[in-house]
Amino acid sequence: MSSAKERSHMSPTEATQSPAVLIVGAGPTGLIAALALAKNGISVRVIERNKTFEPRTRGAALVPRTMELFANLGVVEEFIENGLLVPTLRTYAPNGYDVLSSWTFLAYEEPTPDVPYSRVILHPQDRTEAVLRNALKSYGIQVELGAELVKFEQDDEGVTAHVAFHGSTTPEVIRASWLIGADGGRSSVRKGLGIPFHGETPQAVSTILAGFDMESFDRTTWHRWGDLETASIVISPSVPAPRFNMVMSGKQVDESLLGAGVAALQDVFNQVTKRDDIKITKIDSMTSWKPNIRMAERFASGRIFLAGDAAHTHPPTGGQGLNSSAQDAHNLAWKLALVHKGLAPPSLLSTYEAERMPVITEMIDVTTGMYRLMWGKNSILSAASQSQDQAAPAPAPASAPSSTPSPWKRDMKLNMIGVNCRWSPIVVDERTAIVEGEHIEAYGTPGGTLRAGDRAPDAPSLIDLSSGESTTLFKTFGPSYHTALIFSSRDFAIESTILDTLDSYNTVAPGDACLVLPVFILSPGFRSGETRSTGAGAAHKKLVDSDGHAGRSYQMREDEDGIWIVIVRPDGVIGAIVKGKEGIEKYFSGIFVASK
């Protein structure tokens, strides 16, 4: 929980009066956008209408792709240190004690050289937000609580926002160049823009979500009792101990339980579980939930953008909500930073919507299918509770789409490693061209041919020639610059024009900022004595691929002659795979104003 001191918002006089970007909403989406922008040197204010920080666990599952995003932003270690790995779920018989079935529903994948964060981490949202807020403090950014957006207008030069602060009778007028609406499913920004929120709110059984402390009980697995005809309870461990999360659903669930206190919740818990040996000691939060499956018609309007739940809402099945929202923020931030600095054309901002909408559309289809399998008519949730199979839950109904993962057996695509934007108008691929009429799956699965628009893989055991130290590609990438990986069949047989072309983009950067970092990937057998000139005045890195991981991850053939350049964007996406100078210029002509 946040301290009283932490909960006090920054006064308007202490904050930047005219930030480059005003972010409305201090959930994970807004905080990630703020941190990525701050790392790009962009001034930011973050306002939140609630008077206290989020106390609930809510979106607790962090998938591998989000862990990579946190690595890119420099905050991943705290999540690794404090997160939980809980891959199994246990269903109990009607007596509440005997185990009916137990199975692994989260793939417990071992790390690999190209996917170092291979496992889903459980880390409650309140603590996730605290990590991000703490990171923002080093940039002088503090969330301003009790600050509600009353109205806003935009013009060709910026956005004027009227913000009412709690305890003040006069709204503050904030002038910003841009505004990001990260203010949830009931977004005042989206409503103010008049953007339709298409979708449905299907009928559903009553569902109560709660977070509470529980005396010593098994924290190595998830637990489930009951069925939807009456009531079903699923509890999962959270951090720090003794926190647990609970989902209670069913036809007999009474929402009058909300706010009734520990004794009332304990009584209902005992009735559903048929047990009296599990003691709830404290309730952190308790709310009702109903499915709301919707997506905004547009993600942007002029100088205003929607991200996260403000742009799309969907069932929590699959744990894709927070993780998709994080990618929204990361995708938008680097583009907005370049445009604000005058380094990129405004047209670059249109690719935020172009790249994210197909991904979100497919994500909503997947999570909605899983939701209907779990809670719909003849759902797997009801079937599993009646099954006597000791090895695994009941299979999905035959009518379920084959592309829909089972809600009780996590599909690898939900780790988001295969999420891509191969269709994007700004990606360039000279190695694997898109075939006319080709279907591109936004939620792809790992494996196959690596292409522009895909996630950029990691590679360890790289020896930095300048320091002699071992590093990785993920440590080389950054949220404020492109990384150009140069693979050559002959070490340092690089035309000076290629390096000069890459380095030329840095000449337009303000101060000593880096817009493009050239990185030579040298073969495992490289000997330092072989070094020769690689171009006058070029700032670059030279990394020896000592175990060959980089070459394999980026699918470079050892018998292929010539040079390939793989350009990795600030958000960890491969922007281009090109052969030479012309390919480099083609890609950056869609990114920078002053491309050469």
mmCIF file of N, CA and C in Angstrom, residues 40-136:
data_model
loop_
_atom_site.group_PDB
_atom_site.id
_atom_site.type_symbol
_atom_site.label_atom_id
_atom_site.label_comp_id
_atom_site.label_asym_id
_atom_site.label_seq_id
_atom_site.Cartn_x
_atom_site.Cartn_y
_atom_site.Cartn_z
ATOM 1 N N ASN A 40 13.172 9.360 -23.536
ATOM 2 C CA ASN A 40 13.427 10.053 -24.797
ATOM 3 C C ASN A 40 13.603 11.554 -24.595
ATOM 4 N N GLY A 41 13.661 12.003 -23.325
ATOM 5 C CA GLY A 41 13.874 13.417 -23.033
ATOM 6 C C GLY A 41 12.646 14.281 -23.226
ATOM 7 N N ILE A 42 11.450 13.675 -23.170
ATOM 8 C CA ILE A 42 10.205 14.408 -23.375
ATOM 9 C C ILE A 42 9.577 14.759 -22.014
ATOM 10 N N SER A 43 9.187 16.024 -21.839
ATOM 11 C CA SER A 43 8.554 16.445 -20.586
ATOM 12 C C SER A 43 7.119 15.928 -20.525
ATOM 13 N N VAL A 44 6.732 15.437 -19.340
ATOM 14 C CA VAL A 44 5.461 14.746 -19.181
ATOM 15 C C VAL A 44 4.798 15.155 -17.871
ATOM 16 N N ARG A 45 3.475 15.251 -17.894
ATOM 17 C CA ARG A 45 2.683 15.293 -16.666
ATOM 18 C C ARG A 45 1.696 14.138 -16.708
ATOM 19 N N VAL A 46 1.517 13.492 -15.564
ATOM 20 C CA VAL A 46 0.589 12.373 -15.454
ATOM 21 C C VAL A 46 -0.455 12.717 -14.407
ATOM 22 N N ILE A 47 -1.732 12.766 -14.821
ATOM 23 C CA ILE A 47 -2.791 13.078 -13.875
ATOM 24 C C ILE A 47 -3.694 11.860 -13.695
ATOM 25 N N GLU A 48 -4.248 11.734 -12.492
ATOM 26 C CA GLU A 48 -5.106 10.604 -12.139
ATOM 27 C C GLU A 48 -6.274 11.118 -11.311
ATOM 28 N N ARG A 49 -7.499 10.804 -11.732
ATOM 29 C CA ARG A 49 -8.659 11.342 -11.032
ATOM 30 C C ARG A 49 -8.866 10.731 -9.656
ATOM 31 N N ASN A 50 -8.432 9.486 -9.438
ATOM 32 C CA ASN A 50 -8.567 8.879 -8.117
ATOM 33 C C ASN A 50 -7.673 9.590 -7.113
ATOM 34 N N LYS A 51 -8.075 9.559 -5.859
ATOM 35 C CA LYS A 51 -7.337 10.275 -4.815
ATOM 36 C C LYS A 51 -6.242 9.421 -4.189
ATOM 37 N N THR A 52 -6.283 8.126 -4.438
ATOM 38 C CA THR A 52 -5.247 7.224 -3.940
ATOM 39 C C THR A 52 -4.788 6.334 -5.086
ATOM 40 N N PHE A 53 -3.628 5.739 -4.915
ATOM 41 C CA PHE A 53 -3.133 4.829 -5.934
ATOM 42 C C PHE A 53 -3.909 3.518 -5.912
ATOM 43 N N GLU A 54 -3.820 2.784 -6.988
ATOM 44 C CA GLU A 54 -4.531 1.521 -7.155
ATOM 45 C C GLU A 54 -4.199 0.542 -6.014
ATOM 46 N N PRO A 55 -5.214 0.085 -5.245
ATOM 47 C CA PRO A 55 -4.941 -0.854 -4.163
ATOM 48 C C PRO A 55 -5.127 -2.312 -4.570
ATOM 49 N N ARG A 56 -5.669 -2.553 -5.782
ATOM 50 C CA ARG A 56 -6.045 -3.912 -6.167
ATOM 51 C C ARG A 56 -4.931 -4.625 -6.936
ATOM 52 N N THR A 57 -5.022 -5.955 -6.915
ATOM 53 C CA THR A 57 -4.025 -6.757 -7.626
ATOM 54 C C THR A 57 -4.323 -6.769 -9.129
ATOM 55 N N ARG A 58 -5.579 -6.853 -9.518
ATOM 56 C CA ARG A 58 -6.064 -6.780 -10.897
ATOM 57 C C ARG A 58 -5.166 -7.535 -11.880
ATOM 58 N N GLY A 59 -4.639 -6.832 -12.926
ATOM 59 C CA GLY A 59 -3.857 -7.503 -13.964
ATOM 60 C C GLY A 59 -2.512 -7.952 -13.437
ATOM 61 N N ALA A 60 -2.444 -9.202 -12.972
ATOM 62 C CA ALA A 60 -1.237 -9.673 -12.293
ATOM 63 C C ALA A 60 -0.288 -10.449 -13.199
ATOM 64 N N ALA A 61 -0.790 -10.983 -14.306
ATOM 65 C CA ALA A 61 0.041 -11.832 -15.157
ATOM 66 C C ALA A 61 0.860 -10.989 -16.129
ATOM 67 N N LEU A 62 2.168 -11.092 -16.035
ATOM 68 C CA LEU A 62 3.078 -10.395 -16.944
ATOM 69 C C LEU A 62 3.708 -11.429 -17.873
ATOM 70 N N VAL A 63 3.408 -11.329 -19.168
ATOM 71 C CA VAL A 63 3.876 -12.323 -20.124
ATOM 72 C C VAL A 63 5.307 -12.002 -20.547
ATOM 73 N N PRO A 64 5.995 -12.971 -21.182
ATOM 74 C CA PRO A 64 7.389 -12.748 -21.593
ATOM 75 C C PRO A 64 7.606 -11.478 -22.402
ATOM 76 N N ARG A 65 6.687 -11.141 -23.310
ATOM 77 C CA ARG A 65 6.886 -9.944 -24.137
ATOM 78 C C ARG A 65 6.886 -8.679 -23.275
ATOM 79 N N THR A 66 6.066 -8.660 -22.231
ATOM 80 C CA THR A 66 6.048 -7.498 -21.338
ATOM 81 C C THR A 66 7.305 -7.441 -20.488
ATOM 82 N N MET A 67 7.825 -8.585 -20.100
ATOM 83 C CA MET A 67 9.086 -8.595 -19.358
ATOM 84 C C MET A 67 10.209 -8.030 -20.225
ATOM 85 N N GLU A 68 10.169 -8.308 -21.521
ATOM 86 C CA GLU A 68 11.161 -7.731 -22.427
ATOM 87 C C GLU A 68 10.995 -6.220 -22.518
ATOM 88 N N LEU A 69 9.759 -5.761 -22.520
ATOM 89 C CA LEU A 69 9.498 -4.327 -22.527
ATOM 90 C C LEU A 69 10.076 -3.681 -21.277
ATOM 91 N N PHE A 70 9.871 -4.313 -20.121
ATOM 92 C CA PHE A 70 10.422 -3.775 -18.873
ATOM 93 C C PHE A 70 11.952 -3.791 -18.887
ATOM 94 N N ALA A 71 12.533 -4.799 -19.541
ATOM 95 C CA ALA A 71 13.992 -4.825 -19.685
ATOM 96 C C ALA A 71 14.451 -3.646 -20.528
ATOM 97 N N ASN A 72 13.728 -3.354 -21.590
ATOM 98 C CA ASN A 72 14.037 -2.232 -22.463
ATOM 99 C C ASN A 72 13.988 -0.915 -21.705
ATOM 100 N N LEU A 73 13.055 -0.817 -20.738
ATOM 101 C CA LEU A 73 12.904 0.412 -19.958
ATOM 102 C C LEU A 73 13.750 0.408 -18.684
ATOM 103 N N GLY A 74 14.495 -0.671 -18.446
ATOM 104 C CA GLY A 74 15.425 -0.698 -17.326
ATOM 105 C C GLY A 74 14.827 -0.992 -15.972
ATOM 106 N N VAL A 75 13.661 -1.668 -15.923
ATOM 107 C CA VAL A 75 13.019 -1.932 -14.631
ATOM 108 C C VAL A 75 12.709 -3.415 -14.420
ATOM 109 N N VAL A 76 13.252 -4.301 -15.235
ATOM 110 C CA VAL A 76 12.830 -5.698 -15.203
ATOM 111 C C VAL A 76 13.275 -6.437 -13.940
ATOM 112 N N GLU A 77 14.408 -6.053 -13.358
ATOM 113 C CA GLU A 77 14.975 -6.832 -12.256
ATOM 114 C C GLU A 77 14.036 -6.909 -11.059
ATOM 115 N N GLU A 78 13.348 -5.838 -10.747
ATOM 116 C CA GLU A 78 12.448 -5.855 -9.595
ATOM 117 C C GLU A 78 11.283 -6.810 -9.822
ATOM 118 N N PHE A 79 10.823 -6.920 -11.049
ATOM 119 C CA PHE A 79 9.743 -7.852 -11.346
ATOM 120 C C PHE A 79 10.215 -9.297 -11.219
ATOM 121 N N ILE A 80 11.423 -9.559 -11.661
ATOM 122 C CA ILE A 80 11.980 -10.907 -11.538
ATOM 123 C C ILE A 80 12.161 -11.273 -10.072
ATOM 124 N N GLU A 81 12.653 -10.334 -9.297
ATOM 125 C CA GLU A 81 12.949 -10.591 -7.887
ATOM 126 C C GLU A 81 11.692 -10.846 -7.067
ATOM 127 N N ASN A 82 10.593 -10.128 -7.378
ATOM 128 C CA ASN A 82 9.407 -10.192 -6.525
ATOM 129 C C ASN A 82 8.219 -10.917 -7.136
ATOM 130 N N GLY A 83 8.314 -11.342 -8.396
ATOM 131 C CA GLY A 83 7.193 -12.023 -9.030
ATOM 132 C C GLY A 83 7.088 -13.481 -8.619
ATOM 133 N N LEU A 84 5.927 -14.074 -8.878
ATOM 134 C CA LEU A 84 5.680 -15.478 -8.571
ATOM 135 C C LEU A 84 5.586 -16.293 -9.851
ATOM 136 N N LEU A 85 6.029 -17.546 -9.759
ATOM 137 C CA LEU A 85 5.834 -18.520 -10.831
ATOM 138 C C LEU A 85 4.888 -19.585 -10.294
ATOM 139 N N VAL A 86 3.644 -19.569 -10.739
ATOM 140 C CA VAL A 86 2.648 -20.529 -10.244
ATOM 141 C C VAL A 86 1.957 -21.156 -11.446
ATOM 142 N N PRO A 87 2.488 -22.267 -11.961
ATOM 143 C CA PRO A 87 1.984 -22.795 -13.236
ATOM 144 C C PRO A 87 0.839 -23.803 -13.134
ATOM 145 N N THR A 88 0.461 -24.242 -11.926
ATOM 146 C CA THR A 88 -0.525 -25.308 -11.820
ATOM 147 C C THR A 88 -1.844 -24.840 -11.214
ATOM 148 N N LEU A 89 -2.909 -25.587 -11.509
ATOM 149 C CA LEU A 89 -4.231 -25.314 -10.947
ATOM 150 C C LEU A 89 -4.809 -26.621 -10.422
ATOM 151 N N ARG A 90 -5.461 -26.552 -9.263
ATOM 152 C CA ARG A 90 -6.008 -27.738 -8.602
ATOM 153 C C ARG A 90 -7.515 -27.557 -8.424
ATOM 154 N N THR A 91 -8.287 -28.563 -8.835
ATOM 155 C CA THR A 91 -9.734 -28.553 -8.671
ATOM 156 C C THR A 91 -10.116 -29.555 -7.582
ATOM 157 N N TYR A 92 -11.036 -29.126 -6.714
ATOM 158 C CA TYR A 92 -11.412 -29.964 -5.581
ATOM 159 C C TYR A 92 -12.769 -30.623 -5.791
ATOM 160 N N ALA A 93 -12.919 -31.797 -5.203
ATOM 161 C CA ALA A 93 -14.169 -32.550 -5.230
ATOM 162 C C ALA A 93 -15.220 -31.839 -4.388
ATOM 163 N N PRO A 94 -16.497 -32.267 -4.462
ATOM 164 C CA PRO A 94 -17.567 -31.601 -3.712
ATOM 165 C C PRO A 94 -17.340 -31.508 -2.212
ATOM 166 N N ASN A 95 -16.531 -32.412 -1.632
ATOM 167 C CA ASN A 95 -16.291 -32.305 -0.187
ATOM 168 C C ASN A 95 -15.303 -31.199 0.169
ATOM 169 N N GLY A 96 -14.699 -30.563 -0.852
ATOM 170 C CA GLY A 96 -13.826 -29.425 -0.629
ATOM 171 C C GLY A 96 -12.384 -29.749 -0.317
ATOM 172 N N TYR A 97 -12.089 -31.019 0.001
ATOM 173 C CA TYR A 97 -10.738 -31.397 0.424
ATOM 174 C C TYR A 97 -10.029 -32.306 -0.586
ATOM 175 N N ASP A 98 -10.746 -33.280 -1.124
ATOM 176 C CA ASP A 98 -10.123 -34.224 -2.052
ATOM 177 C C ASP A 98 -9.828 -33.523 -3.378
ATOM 178 N N VAL A 99 -8.649 -33.794 -3.918
ATOM 179 C CA VAL A 99 -8.258 -33.198 -5.195
ATOM 180 C C VAL A 99 -8.885 -33.979 -6.333
ATOM 181 N N LEU A 100 -9.708 -33.290 -7.121
ATOM 182 C CA LEU A 100 -10.362 -33.924 -8.256
ATOM 183 C C LEU A 100 -9.424 -34.003 -9.448
ATOM 184 N N SER A 101 -8.706 -32.937 -9.713
ATOM 185 C CA SER A 101 -7.737 -32.922 -10.816
ATOM 186 C C SER A 101 -6.722 -31.813 -10.578
ATOM 187 N N SER A 102 -5.556 -31.972 -11.163
ATOM 188 C CA SER A 102 -4.493 -30.980 -11.056
ATOM 189 C C SER A 102 -3.695 -31.007 -12.341
ATOM 190 N N TRP A 103 -3.394 -29.845 -12.877
ATOM 191 C CA TRP A 103 -2.695 -29.811 -14.153
ATOM 192 C C TRP A 103 -1.911 -28.505 -14.301
ATOM 193 N N THR A 104 -0.982 -28.527 -15.239
ATOM 194 C CA THR A 104 -0.204 -27.342 -15.559
ATOM 195 C C THR A 104 -0.947 -26.532 -16.606
ATOM 196 N N PHE A 105 -1.310 -25.292 -16.261
ATOM 197 C CA PHE A 105 -2.033 -24.457 -17.226
ATOM 198 C C PHE A 105 -1.180 -23.303 -17.732
ATOM 199 N N LEU A 106 -0.049 -23.043 -17.092
ATOM 200 C CA LEU A 106 0.906 -22.063 -17.591
ATOM 201 C C LEU A 106 2.157 -22.810 -18.045
ATOM 202 N N ALA A 107 2.502 -22.661 -19.308
ATOM 203 C CA ALA A 107 3.688 -23.345 -19.820
ATOM 204 C C ALA A 107 4.927 -22.854 -19.080
ATOM 205 N N TYR A 108 5.595 -23.780 -18.418
ATOM 206 C CA TYR A 108 6.772 -23.427 -17.624
ATOM 207 C C TYR A 108 8.009 -23.609 -18.497
ATOM 208 N N GLU A 109 8.204 -22.677 -19.413
ATOM 209 C CA GLU A 109 9.278 -22.794 -20.390
ATOM 210 C C GLU A 109 10.618 -22.383 -19.788
ATOM 211 N N GLU A 110 11.651 -23.119 -20.136
ATOM 212 C CA GLU A 110 12.993 -22.741 -19.725
ATOM 213 C C GLU A 110 13.488 -21.589 -20.602
ATOM 214 N N PRO A 111 14.263 -20.670 -20.037
ATOM 215 C CA PRO A 111 14.824 -19.580 -20.846
ATOM 216 C C PRO A 111 15.697 -20.124 -21.973
ATOM 217 N N THR A 112 15.710 -19.421 -23.093
ATOM 218 C CA THR A 112 16.567 -19.768 -24.221
ATOM 219 C C THR A 112 17.381 -18.530 -24.585
ATOM 220 N N PRO A 113 18.422 -18.680 -25.394
ATOM 221 C CA PRO A 113 19.226 -17.504 -25.743
ATOM 222 C C PRO A 113 18.425 -16.373 -26.372
ATOM 223 N N ASP A 114 17.417 -16.702 -27.189
ATOM 224 C CA ASP A 114 16.654 -15.648 -27.852
ATOM 225 C C ASP A 114 15.442 -15.201 -27.052
ATOM 226 N N VAL A 115 15.002 -16.006 -26.055
ATOM 227 C CA VAL A 115 13.863 -15.651 -25.197
ATOM 228 C C VAL A 115 14.288 -15.840 -23.739
ATOM 229 N N PRO A 116 14.974 -14.868 -23.165
ATOM 230 C CA PRO A 116 15.484 -15.032 -21.794
ATOM 231 C C PRO A 116 14.396 -14.948 -20.726
ATOM 232 N N TYR A 117 13.306 -14.234 -21.017
ATOM 233 C CA TYR A 117 12.197 -14.125 -20.064
ATOM 234 C C TYR A 117 11.062 -14.995 -20.593
ATOM 235 N N SER A 118 11.136 -16.283 -20.336
ATOM 236 C CA SER A 118 10.267 -17.236 -21.009
ATOM 237 C C SER A 118 9.017 -17.584 -20.217
ATOM 238 N N ARG A 119 8.915 -17.120 -18.982
ATOM 239 C CA ARG A 119 7.820 -17.562 -18.123
ATOM 240 C C ARG A 119 6.896 -16.412 -17.760
ATOM 241 N N VAL A 120 5.643 -16.745 -17.555
ATOM 242 C CA VAL A 120 4.680 -15.761 -17.088
ATOM 243 C C VAL A 120 4.947 -15.483 -15.605
ATOM 244 N N ILE A 121 5.095 -14.210 -15.277
ATOM 245 C CA ILE A 121 5.343 -13.785 -13.905
ATOM 246 C C ILE A 121 4.047 -13.219 -13.328
ATOM 247 N N LEU A 122 3.691 -13.639 -12.116
ATOM 248 C CA LEU A 122 2.541 -13.058 -11.428
ATOM 249 C C LEU A 122 3.033 -11.939 -10.522
ATOM 250 N N HIS A 123 2.609 -10.735 -10.828
ATOM 251 C CA HIS A 123 3.051 -9.549 -10.099
ATOM 252 C C HIS A 123 1.863 -8.600 -10.029
ATOM 253 N N PRO A 124 1.273 -8.384 -8.847
ATOM 254 C CA PRO A 124 0.021 -7.618 -8.754
ATOM 255 C C PRO A 124 0.153 -6.209 -9.299
ATOM 256 N N GLN A 125 -0.956 -5.715 -9.856
ATOM 257 C CA GLN A 125 -0.924 -4.429 -10.537
ATOM 258 C C GLN A 125 -0.551 -3.279 -9.621
ATOM 259 N N ASP A 126 -0.996 -3.318 -8.362
ATOM 260 C CA ASP A 126 -0.653 -2.199 -7.478
ATOM 261 C C ASP A 126 0.851 -2.081 -7.300
ATOM 262 N N ARG A 127 1.539 -3.227 -7.232
ATOM 263 C CA ARG A 127 2.999 -3.200 -7.079
ATOM 264 C C ARG A 127 3.689 -2.902 -8.414
ATOM 265 N N THR A 128 3.091 -3.325 -9.521
ATOM 266 C CA THR A 128 3.636 -2.973 -10.836
ATOM 267 C C THR A 128 3.632 -1.466 -11.019
ATOM 268 N N GLU A 129 2.517 -0.848 -10.664
ATOM 269 C CA GLU A 129 2.431 0.607 -10.776
ATOM 270 C C GLU A 129 3.434 1.292 -9.856
ATOM 271 N N ALA A 130 3.647 0.734 -8.663
ATOM 272 C CA ALA A 130 4.600 1.335 -7.728
ATOM 273 C C ALA A 130 6.020 1.299 -8.295
ATOM 274 N N VAL A 131 6.390 0.191 -8.956
ATOM 275 C CA VAL A 131 7.710 0.088 -9.581
ATOM 276 C C VAL A 131 7.877 1.171 -10.650
ATOM 277 N N LEU A 132 6.857 1.344 -11.473
ATOM 278 C CA LEU A 132 6.934 2.322 -12.553
ATOM 279 C C LEU A 132 6.941 3.751 -12.014
ATOM 280 N N ARG A 133 6.141 4.017 -10.988
ATOM 281 C CA ARG A 133 6.151 5.364 -10.386
ATOM 282 C C ARG A 133 7.518 5.682 -9.806
ATOM 283 N N ASN A 134 8.119 4.702 -9.162
ATOM 284 C CA ASN A 134 9.440 4.925 -8.577
ATOM 285 C C ASN A 134 10.474 5.224 -9.662
ATOM 286 N N ALA A 135 10.385 4.541 -10.799
ATOM 287 C CA ALA A 135 11.307 4.801 -11.913
ATOM 288 C C ALA A 135 11.112 6.208 -12.459
ATOM 289 N N LEU A 136 9.879 6.681 -12.470
ATOM 290 C CA LEU A 136 9.596 8.019 -12.985
ATOM 291 C C LEU A 136 10.154 9.116 -12.086
#
